[in-house]
Coordinates of N, CA, C and O in Angstrom, one line a residue:
M1 N 5.0 -22.9 -5.1 CA 5.0 -21.5 -4.8 C 5.2 -20.8 -6.2 O 6.1 -21.2 -7.0
C2 N 4.5 -19.7 -6.4 CA 4.7 -19.0 -7.6 C 4.8 -17.5 -7.3 O 4.2 -17.0 -6.3
R3 N 5.5 -16.8 -8.1 CA 5.7 -15.4 -7.9 C 4.5 -14.6 -8.4 O 4.0 -14.8 -9.5
K4 N 4.0 -13.8 -7.5 CA 2.8 -13.0 -7.8 C 3.3 -11.7 -8.6 O 4.3 -11.2 -8.3
S5 N 2.4 -11.2 -9.4 CA 2.7 -9.9 -10.0 C 2.1 -8.8 -9.1 O 1.1 -8.9 -8.5
V6 N 2.9 -7.8 -8.9 CA 2.7 -6.8 -7.9 C 2.9 -5.4 -8.4 O 3.8 -5.1 -9.2
I7 N 2.0 -4.5 -8.0 CA 2.1 -3.1 -8.2 C 2.3 -2.4 -6.9 O 1.5 -2.7 -6.0
L8 N 3.3 -1.6 -6.7 CA 3.5 -0.7 -5.5 C 3.2 0.7 -5.9 O 3.6 1.2 -7.0
T9 N 2.5 1.4 -5.0 CA 2.2 2.8 -5.3 C 2.7 3.7 -4.1 O 2.8 3.2 -2.9
A10 N 3.0 4.9 -4.4 CA 3.4 5.9 -3.4 C 3.0 7.3 -3.9 O 2.8 7.5 -5.1
F11 N 2.9 8.2 -2.9 CA 2.5 9.6 -3.3 C 3.8 10.4 -3.4 O 4.7 10.3 -2.6
R12 N 3.8 11.2 -4.4 CA 5.0 12.1 -4.7 C 5.2 13.0 -3.5 O 4.3 13.4 -2.8
D13 N 6.5 13.3 -3.2 CA 6.9 14.2 -2.2 C 6.5 13.7 -0.8 O 6.1 14.5 0.1
S14 N 6.6 12.4 -0.6 CA 6.3 11.9 0.7 C 7.3 10.8 1.1 O 8.1 10.4 0.3
S15 N 7.2 10.4 2.4 CA 8.0 9.3 2.8 C 7.8 8.0 2.0 O 8.7 7.2 1.8
S16 N 6.6 7.8 1.5 CA 6.3 6.7 0.7 C 7.0 6.7 -0.6 O 7.5 5.7 -1.1
E17 N 7.2 7.9 -1.2 CA 8.0 8.0 -2.4 C 9.4 7.6 -2.2 O 10.0 6.9 -2.9
R18 N 9.9 8.1 -1.1 CA 11.3 7.7 -0.7 C 11.4 6.2 -0.5 O 12.4 5.6 -0.8
L19 N 10.4 5.6 0.1 CA 10.4 4.2 0.3 C 10.6 3.4 -1.0 O 11.3 2.4 -1.1
L20 N 9.9 3.9 -2.1 CA 9.9 3.2 -3.3 C 11.1 3.6 -4.3 O 11.3 3.0 -5.3
K21 N 11.9 4.6 -3.8 CA 12.9 5.1 -4.7 C 13.9 4.0 -5.0 O 14.4 3.2 -4.2
D22 N 14.3 3.9 -6.3 CA 15.2 2.9 -6.8 C 14.8 1.5 -6.7 O 15.7 0.6 -6.6
I23 N 13.5 1.2 -6.6 CA 13.1 -0.2 -6.6 C 12.8 -0.5 -8.0 O 12.0 0.1 -8.7
D24 N 13.5 -1.6 -8.5 CA 13.3 -2.0 -9.9 C 12.8 -3.4 -10.1 O 12.6 -3.8 -11.2
N25 N 12.6 -4.1 -9.0 CA 12.1 -5.5 -9.2 C 10.6 -5.6 -9.0 O 10.0 -6.7 -9.1
Y26 N 9.9 -4.4 -8.9 CA 8.5 -4.4 -8.9 C 8.0 -3.2 -9.7 O 8.7 -2.2 -9.9
E27 N 6.8 -3.3 -10.2 CA 6.2 -2.1 -10.9 C 5.8 -1.1 -9.8 O 5.0 -1.4 -8.9
C28 N 6.4 0.1 -9.9 CA 6.2 1.1 -8.9 C 5.5 2.3 -9.7 O 6.0 2.7 -10.7
I29 N 4.5 2.8 -9.0 CA 3.8 4.0 -9.6 C 3.8 5.1 -8.5 O 3.4 4.9 -7.4
I30 N 4.4 6.2 -8.9 CA 4.4 7.4 -8.0 C 3.2 8.3 -8.5 O 3.1 8.7 -9.6
L31 N 2.3 8.5 -7.5 CA 1.1 9.2 -7.8 C 1.3 10.7 -7.5 O 2.1 11.1 -6.6
S32 N 0.5 11.5 -8.2 CA 0.7 13.0 -8.2 C 0.0 13.8 -7.1 O 0.0 15.0 -7.1
N33 N -0.7 13.1 -6.2 CA -1.5 13.8 -5.2 C -2.7 14.5 -5.8 O -3.1 15.6 -5.4
D34 N -3.4 13.8 -6.7 CA -4.6 14.3 -7.3 C -5.7 13.2 -7.1 O -5.5 12.1 -7.7
K35 N -6.7 13.5 -6.4 CA -7.7 12.5 -6.0 C -8.3 11.7 -7.2 O -8.6 10.6 -7.1
V36 N -8.5 12.4 -8.3 CA -9.1 11.8 -9.5 C -8.0 11.1 -10.4 O -8.2 9.9 -10.7
K37 N -7.0 11.9 -10.7 CA -6.0 11.3 -11.6 C -5.2 10.1 -11.0 O -4.8 9.2 -11.7
D38 N -5.0 10.2 -9.7 CA -4.3 9.1 -9.1 C -5.0 7.7 -9.2 O -4.4 6.7 -9.6
S39 N -6.3 7.8 -9.0 CA -7.1 6.6 -9.1 C -7.2 6.1 -10.6 O -7.0 4.9 -10.9
E40 N -7.3 7.1 -11.5 CA -7.3 6.7 -12.9 C -6.0 6.1 -13.4 O -6.0 5.1 -14.1
K41 N -4.9 6.6 -12.9 CA -3.6 6.1 -13.2 C -3.4 4.7 -12.7 O -3.0 3.8 -13.5
L42 N -3.8 4.4 -11.5 CA -3.7 3.0 -11.0 C -4.7 2.1 -11.6 O -4.3 0.9 -12.0
L43 N -5.9 2.5 -11.9 CA -6.9 1.7 -12.6 C -6.4 1.3 -14.0 O -6.6 0.2 -14.4
D44 N -5.8 2.3 -14.7 CA -5.2 2.0 -16.0 C -4.1 0.9 -15.9 O -4.1 0.0 -16.7
A45 N -3.3 1.1 -14.9 CA -2.2 0.1 -14.7 C -2.8 -1.3 -14.4 O -2.3 -2.3 -14.9
I46 N -3.9 -1.4 -13.7 CA -4.5 -2.6 -13.4 C -5.0 -3.3 -14.6 O -4.9 -4.5 -14.9
K47 N -5.6 -2.5 -15.5 CA -6.1 -3.0 -16.8 C -5.0 -3.6 -17.6 O -5.2 -4.6 -18.3
R48 N -3.9 -2.9 -17.7 CA -2.8 -3.3 -18.5 C -2.0 -4.5 -17.9 O -1.6 -5.4 -18.6
K49 N -1.8 -4.5 -16.6 CA -0.9 -5.4 -15.9 C -1.6 -6.6 -15.3 O -1.0 -7.6 -15.0
R50 N -2.9 -6.4 -14.9 CA -3.6 -7.4 -14.2 C -2.8 -8.0 -13.0 O -2.6 -9.2 -13.0
P51 N -2.5 -7.2 -12.1 CA -1.7 -7.7 -11.0 C -2.4 -8.6 -10.0 O -3.7 -8.5 -9.9
D52 N -1.7 -9.5 -9.3 CA -2.3 -10.3 -8.3 C -2.5 -9.4 -7.0 O -3.4 -9.6 -6.2
L53 N -1.6 -8.5 -6.8 CA -1.5 -7.7 -5.6 C -1.1 -6.3 -5.8 O -0.2 -6.0 -6.6
I54 N -1.8 -5.4 -5.1 CA -1.4 -4.0 -5.1 C -1.1 -3.6 -3.6 O -2.0 -3.8 -2.8
L55 N 0.1 -3.1 -3.4 CA 0.4 -2.5 -2.1 C 0.6 -1.0 -2.3 O 1.5 -0.6 -3.0
S56 N -0.3 -0.3 -1.7 CA -0.2 1.2 -1.8 C 0.3 1.7 -0.5 O -0.1 1.3 0.6
F57 N 1.2 2.7 -0.6 CA 1.9 3.3 0.6 C 1.6 4.8 0.6 O 1.6 5.4 -0.4
G58 N 1.3 5.2 1.8 CA 1.1 6.7 2.1 C 1.7 7.0 3.4 O 2.2 6.1 4.1
Q59 N 1.8 8.3 3.8 CA 2.4 8.6 5.1 C 1.3 9.1 6.0 O 0.3 9.7 5.7
K60 N 1.6 8.8 7.3 CA 0.7 9.2 8.4 C 1.5 10.0 9.4 O 2.5 9.5 9.9
P61 N 1.0 11.2 9.8 CA 1.9 12.0 10.6 C 2.1 11.6 12.1 O 3.2 11.8 12.6
N62 N 1.2 10.9 12.7 CA 1.3 10.6 14.1 C 1.8 9.2 14.5 O 1.5 8.7 15.5
I63 N 2.5 8.6 13.6 CA 3.1 7.3 13.9 C 4.6 7.4 13.8 O 5.2 8.2 13.2
K64 N 5.3 6.5 14.5 CA 6.8 6.5 14.6 C 7.3 5.0 14.5 O 6.8 4.2 15.3
N65 N 8.2 4.8 13.6 CA 8.9 3.5 13.4 C 8.0 2.3 13.3 O 8.3 1.2 13.7
K66 N 6.8 2.4 12.8 CA 5.9 1.3 12.5 C 5.1 1.6 11.3 O 5.2 2.6 10.6
A67 N 4.2 0.6 11.0 CA 3.3 0.7 9.8 C 1.9 0.5 10.3 O 1.7 -0.3 11.2
H68 N 1.0 1.2 9.6 CA -0.4 0.9 9.9 C -1.0 0.2 8.6 O -0.9 0.8 7.5
I69 N -1.6 -0.9 8.8 CA -2.2 -1.7 7.8 C -3.7 -1.4 7.8 O -4.4 -1.6 8.7
E70 N -4.1 -0.7 6.7 CA -5.5 -0.2 6.6 C -6.4 -1.3 6.1 O -6.2 -1.9 5.1
T71 N -7.5 -1.5 6.8 CA -8.5 -2.5 6.4 C -9.7 -1.9 5.6 O -10.4 -2.6 4.9
T72 N -9.9 -0.6 5.8 CA -11.2 0.0 5.3 C -11.0 1.4 4.7 O -10.1 2.2 5.1
A73 N -11.8 1.6 3.6 CA -11.8 2.9 3.0 C -13.3 3.4 3.0 O -14.2 2.5 3.0
K74 N -13.5 4.7 3.1 CA -14.9 5.2 3.3 C -15.1 6.4 2.3 O -14.2 7.2 2.1
C75 N -16.3 6.5 1.8 CA -16.6 7.6 0.9 C -18.1 7.9 1.1 O -18.9 7.0 0.9
G76 N -18.4 9.1 1.6 CA -19.8 9.4 2.0 C -20.2 8.4 3.1 O -19.5 8.2 4.0
G77 N -21.3 7.7 2.9 CA -21.7 6.7 3.9 C -21.3 5.3 3.5 O -21.6 4.4 4.3
E78 N -20.6 5.2 2.4 CA -20.2 3.8 2.0 C -18.9 3.4 2.5 O -17.9 4.2 2.6
V79 N -18.7 2.2 2.9 CA -17.5 1.6 3.5 C -17.1 0.4 2.7 O -18.0 -0.5 2.3
I80 N -15.8 0.3 2.3 CA -15.3 -0.9 1.6 C -14.2 -1.5 2.5 O -13.3 -0.7 2.9
H81 N -14.2 -2.8 2.7 CA -13.2 -3.5 3.4 C -12.3 -4.2 2.4 O -12.8 -4.7 1.4
T82 N -11.0 -4.2 2.7 CA -10.0 -4.8 1.8 C -10.3 -6.3 1.6 O -10.8 -6.9 2.5
N83 N -9.9 -6.8 0.5 CA -10.0 -8.3 0.2 C -8.7 -9.0 0.5 O -8.5 -10.1 0.2
F84 N -7.8 -8.2 1.2 CA -6.5 -8.7 1.6 C -6.4 -9.2 3.0 O -7.1 -8.6 3.9
N85 N -5.6 -10.2 3.3 CA -5.5 -10.8 4.6 C -4.5 -9.9 5.4 O -3.3 -10.1 5.4
C86 N -5.1 -8.9 6.1 CA -4.3 -8.0 6.9 C -3.6 -8.6 8.1 O -2.4 -8.2 8.4
E87 N -4.2 -9.6 8.7 CA -3.5 -10.3 9.8 C -2.3 -11.1 9.3 O -1.3 -11.1 10.0
K88 N -2.3 -11.6 8.1 CA -1.2 -12.3 7.6 C 0.0 -11.3 7.4 O 1.1 -11.6 7.7
L89 N -0.4 -10.2 6.8 CA 0.6 -9.1 6.6 C 1.2 -8.7 8.0 O 2.4 -8.5 8.1
Q90 N 0.4 -8.5 9.0 CA 0.9 -8.1 10.3 C 1.9 -9.2 10.8 O 2.9 -8.9 11.4
D91 N 1.5 -10.4 10.6 CA 2.4 -11.5 11.1 C 3.7 -11.5 10.3 O 4.8 -11.7 10.9
L92 N 3.7 -11.3 9.0 CA 4.9 -11.2 8.2 C 5.8 -10.0 8.7 O 7.0 -10.1 8.8
F93 N 5.1 -8.9 8.9 CA 5.9 -7.7 9.4 C 6.6 -8.1 10.7 O 7.8 -7.8 10.9
E94 N 5.9 -8.7 11.6 CA 6.4 -9.1 12.9 C 7.6 -10.1 12.7 O 8.7 -9.9 13.4
Q95 N 7.5 -11.0 11.8 CA 8.6 -12.0 11.5 C 9.8 -11.3 11.0 O 10.9 -11.8 11.2
N96 N 9.6 -10.1 10.4 CA 10.7 -9.4 9.8 C 11.2 -8.2 10.8 O 11.9 -7.3 10.3
G97 N 10.7 -8.2 12.0 CA 11.1 -7.3 13.0 C 10.5 -5.9 12.9 O 11.0 -4.9 13.4
M98 N 9.4 -5.8 12.2 CA 8.7 -4.6 12.0 C 7.4 -4.5 12.9 O 6.6 -5.4 12.9
V99 N 7.3 -3.4 13.6 CA 6.1 -3.2 14.4 C 5.0 -2.6 13.4 O 5.2 -1.7 12.6
S100 N 3.8 -3.3 13.5 CA 2.7 -2.8 12.7 C 1.4 -2.9 13.5 O 1.4 -3.5 14.6
Q101 N 0.4 -2.2 13.0 CA -0.9 -2.1 13.7 C -2.0 -2.2 12.6 O -1.8 -1.6 11.5
I102 N -3.0 -3.0 12.9 CA -4.2 -3.0 12.0 C -5.0 -1.7 12.3 O -5.2 -1.3 13.5
S103 N -5.3 -1.0 11.3 CA -6.1 0.3 11.4 C -7.3 0.2 10.5 O -7.3 -0.4 9.5
H104 N -8.4 0.8 11.0 CA -9.6 0.8 10.2 C -10.0 2.2 9.7 O -11.1 2.5 9.5
N105 N -8.9 3.1 9.5 CA -9.2 4.4 9.1 C -8.0 4.9 8.1 O -7.0 5.3 8.6
A106 N -8.3 4.8 6.8 CA -7.3 5.1 5.8 C -7.2 6.6 5.7 O -6.5 7.1 4.8
G107 N -7.9 7.4 6.5 CA -7.7 8.8 6.5 C -8.9 9.5 5.8 O -10.0 8.8 5.6
T108 N -8.8 10.7 5.5 CA -9.9 11.5 4.9 C -9.5 12.1 3.6 O -10.3 12.9 3.0
S109 N -8.3 11.8 3.0 CA -7.9 12.5 1.8 C -7.4 11.6 0.8 O -8.1 10.6 0.4
Y110 N -6.2 11.8 0.2 CA -5.7 11.1 -0.9 C -5.6 9.6 -0.7 O -6.0 8.9 -1.6
C111 N -5.1 9.2 0.4 CA -4.9 7.8 0.7 C -6.3 7.1 0.6 O -6.5 6.1 -0.1
N112 N -7.2 7.6 1.4 CA -8.5 7.0 1.5 C -9.2 7.0 0.1 O -9.8 6.0 -0.3
Q113 N -9.1 8.1 -0.6 CA -9.8 8.2 -1.9 C -9.3 7.2 -2.9 O -10.1 6.5 -3.6
L114 N -8.0 7.0 -3.0 CA -7.4 6.1 -3.9 C -7.8 4.6 -3.5 O -8.2 3.9 -4.3
Y115 N -7.7 4.3 -2.2 CA -8.1 3.0 -1.7 C -9.5 2.7 -2.0 O -9.8 1.6 -2.5
F116 N -10.4 3.6 -1.7 CA -11.8 3.4 -2.0 C -12.1 3.2 -3.5 O -12.8 2.2 -3.9
N117 N -11.6 4.1 -4.3 CA -11.9 4.0 -5.7 C -11.4 2.7 -6.4 O -12.1 2.1 -7.2
V118 N -10.2 2.3 -6.0 CA -9.6 1.2 -6.6 C -10.3 -0.1 -6.1 O -10.6 -1.0 -6.9
M119 N -10.5 -0.2 -4.8 CA -11.2 -1.4 -4.3 C -12.6 -1.5 -4.8 O -13.1 -2.6 -5.1
Q120 N -13.3 -0.3 -5.0 CA -14.6 -0.4 -5.6 C -14.6 -1.0 -7.0 O -15.4 -1.8 -7.3
E121 N -13.6 -0.6 -7.8 CA -13.4 -1.2 -9.1 C -13.1 -2.7 -9.1 O -13.6 -3.5 -9.8
I122 N -12.2 -3.0 -8.2 CA -11.9 -4.5 -8.0 C -13.1 -5.3 -7.7 O -13.3 -6.3 -8.3
F123 N -13.9 -4.8 -6.8 CA -15.1 -5.6 -6.4 C -16.2 -5.5 -7.5 O -16.8 -6.5 -7.8
Q124 N -16.4 -4.4 -8.1 CA -17.5 -4.2 -9.1 C -17.2 -5.1 -10.3 O -18.1 -5.7 -10.9
K125 N -15.9 -5.2 -10.7 CA -15.5 -5.9 -11.9 C -15.1 -7.3 -11.5 O -14.6 -8.1 -12.4
D126 N -15.2 -7.7 -10.2 CA -14.8 -9.0 -9.8 C -13.4 -9.4 -10.3 O -13.2 -10.5 -10.8
L127 N -12.4 -8.5 -10.1 CA -11.1 -8.7 -10.5 C -10.4 -9.7 -9.5 O -10.7 -9.7 -8.3
D128 N -9.4 -10.4 -10.0 CA -8.7 -11.3 -9.2 C -7.4 -10.6 -8.7 O -6.3 -11.1 -8.9
T129 N -7.6 -9.5 -8.1 CA -6.5 -8.6 -7.6 C -6.8 -8.3 -6.1 O -8.0 -8.0 -5.8
K130 N -5.8 -8.4 -5.3 CA -6.0 -8.0 -3.9 C -5.2 -6.7 -3.7 O -4.2 -6.4 -4.3
M131 N -5.8 -5.9 -2.8 CA -5.2 -4.6 -2.5 C -5.1 -4.4 -1.0 O -6.1 -4.7 -0.3
V132 N -4.0 -3.7 -0.6 CA -4.0 -3.3 0.8 C -3.2 -1.9 0.8 O -2.3 -1.7 0.0
F133 N -3.6 -1.1 1.7 CA -3.0 0.2 1.9 C -2.2 0.2 3.2 O -2.7 -0.2 4.2
I134 N -1.0 0.7 3.1 CA -0.1 0.7 4.3 C 0.4 2.1 4.5 O 1.0 2.8 3.6
H135 N 0.1 2.7 5.7 CA 0.6 4.0 6.1 C 2.0 3.8 6.8 O 2.1 2.9 7.6
I136 N 2.9 4.6 6.4 CA 4.2 4.6 7.1 C 4.4 6.0 7.7 O 3.7 7.0 7.3
P137 N 5.3 6.2 8.6 CA 5.6 7.5 9.2 C 6.2 8.5 8.2 O 6.8 8.1 7.2
Y138 N 6.2 9.7 8.6 CA 7.0 10.7 8.0 C 8.5 10.3 8.1 O 8.8 9.6 9.2
V139 N 9.3 10.6 7.2 CA 10.7 10.3 7.3 C 11.3 10.7 8.7 O 12.1 9.9 9.3
K140 N 11.0 11.9 9.1 CA 11.5 12.3 10.4 C 11.1 11.5 11.6 O 11.7 11.5 12.7
N141 N 10.1 10.6 11.4 CA 9.6 9.8 12.5 C 10.1 8.3 12.3 O 9.5 7.4 13.0
I142 N 11.1 8.1 11.5 CA 11.7 6.8 11.3 C 13.1 6.9 11.8 O 13.9 7.7 11.2
S143 N 13.5 6.2 12.8 CA 14.8 6.3 13.4 C 15.9 5.9 12.5 O 17.0 6.6 12.4
D144 N 15.7 4.8 11.7 CA 16.8 4.3 10.8 C 16.0 3.9 9.5 O 15.5 2.8 9.4
F145 N 16.0 4.9 8.6 CA 15.2 4.7 7.4 C 15.6 3.5 6.6 O 14.8 2.7 6.1
D146 N 16.9 3.3 6.4 CA 17.4 2.2 5.6 C 17.0 0.8 6.2 O 16.6 -0.1 5.5
N147 N 17.1 0.7 7.5 CA 16.7 -0.5 8.2 C 15.1 -0.7 8.1 O 14.6 -1.8 7.8
Y148 N 14.4 0.4 8.3 CA 12.9 0.3 8.1 C 12.5 -0.2 6.7 O 11.7 -1.0 6.6
R149 N 13.2 0.4 5.7 CA 12.9 0.1 4.4 C 13.2 -1.4 4.1 O 12.5 -2.1 3.4
K150 N 14.3 -1.9 4.6 CA 14.7 -3.3 4.5 C 13.6 -4.2 5.0 O 13.2 -5.2 4.4
K151 N 13.1 -3.9 6.2 CA 12.1 -4.7 6.8 C 10.8 -4.7 6.0 O 10.1 -5.7 5.8
I152 N 10.4 -3.5 5.4 CA 9.3 -3.5 4.6 C 9.4 -4.4 3.4 O 8.6 -5.2 3.0
F153 N 10.6 -4.3 2.7 CA 10.8 -5.1 1.5 C 11.1 -6.5 1.7 O 10.8 -7.4 0.9
D154 N 11.6 -6.9 2.9 CA 11.7 -8.3 3.3 C 10.3 -8.9 3.4 O 10.0 -10.0 2.9
T155 N 9.4 -8.1 4.0 CA 8.0 -8.5 4.1 C 7.3 -8.6 2.7 O 6.6 -9.6 2.4
V156 N 7.5 -7.6 1.9 CA 6.9 -7.6 0.5 C 7.4 -8.9 -0.2 O 6.6 -9.6 -0.9
S157 N 8.7 -9.2 -0.1 CA 9.3 -10.4 -0.8 C 8.6 -11.6 -0.3 O 8.2 -12.5 -1.1
N158 N 8.3 -11.7 1.0 CA 7.6 -12.9 1.6 C 6.2 -13.0 1.0 O 5.7 -14.1 0.7
L159 N 5.5 -11.8 0.8 CA 4.2 -11.8 0.3 C 4.2 -12.3 -1.2 O 3.3 -13.0 -1.6
V160 N 5.1 -11.8 -1.9 CA 5.2 -12.0 -3.4 C 5.5 -13.5 -3.7 O 4.9 -14.1 -4.6
I161 N 6.3 -14.1 -2.9 CA 6.7 -15.5 -3.1 C 5.9 -16.5 -2.4 O 5.8 -17.6 -2.7
G162 N 5.2 -16.0 -1.4 CA 4.3 -16.9 -0.5 C 3.3 -17.6 -1.3 O 3.1 -17.5 -2.5
D163 N 2.5 -18.4 -0.5 CA 1.5 -19.3 -1.1 C 0.9 -18.8 -2.3 O 0.4 -19.2 -3.2

């Protein structure tokens, strides 16, 4: 087993930013909610760090106490599917007591645009980086944020140290 290099991202002023607050054992990037600059910032970090894994977090309004694992990003008529094993992530969430759901709709705004742009670059440049986007609820839709956060990071630890 070897430890993978990981970049975690979140959007400023969201539940995802709160999720990554005070995390110091991973590279964390807080994005500014700018469709162009956010992608550029993450792509620059990929060039510098060459991570094995990128876990991007965003918030989704209509979910409660669970996570949505996004498989797909869309732009115009083009569709890109993640190169990450989403079923494995769902199994790990379940093992850590977290309810999750596989979703095929990363949204229509910042989350989707970041996911699409970065995966497009990963595939076009044949990078050895895997990426997955995870939607979490708004803070008000999480009954016990500290426990929810613990389950997320127990799962992330399993991913990082896993095969």
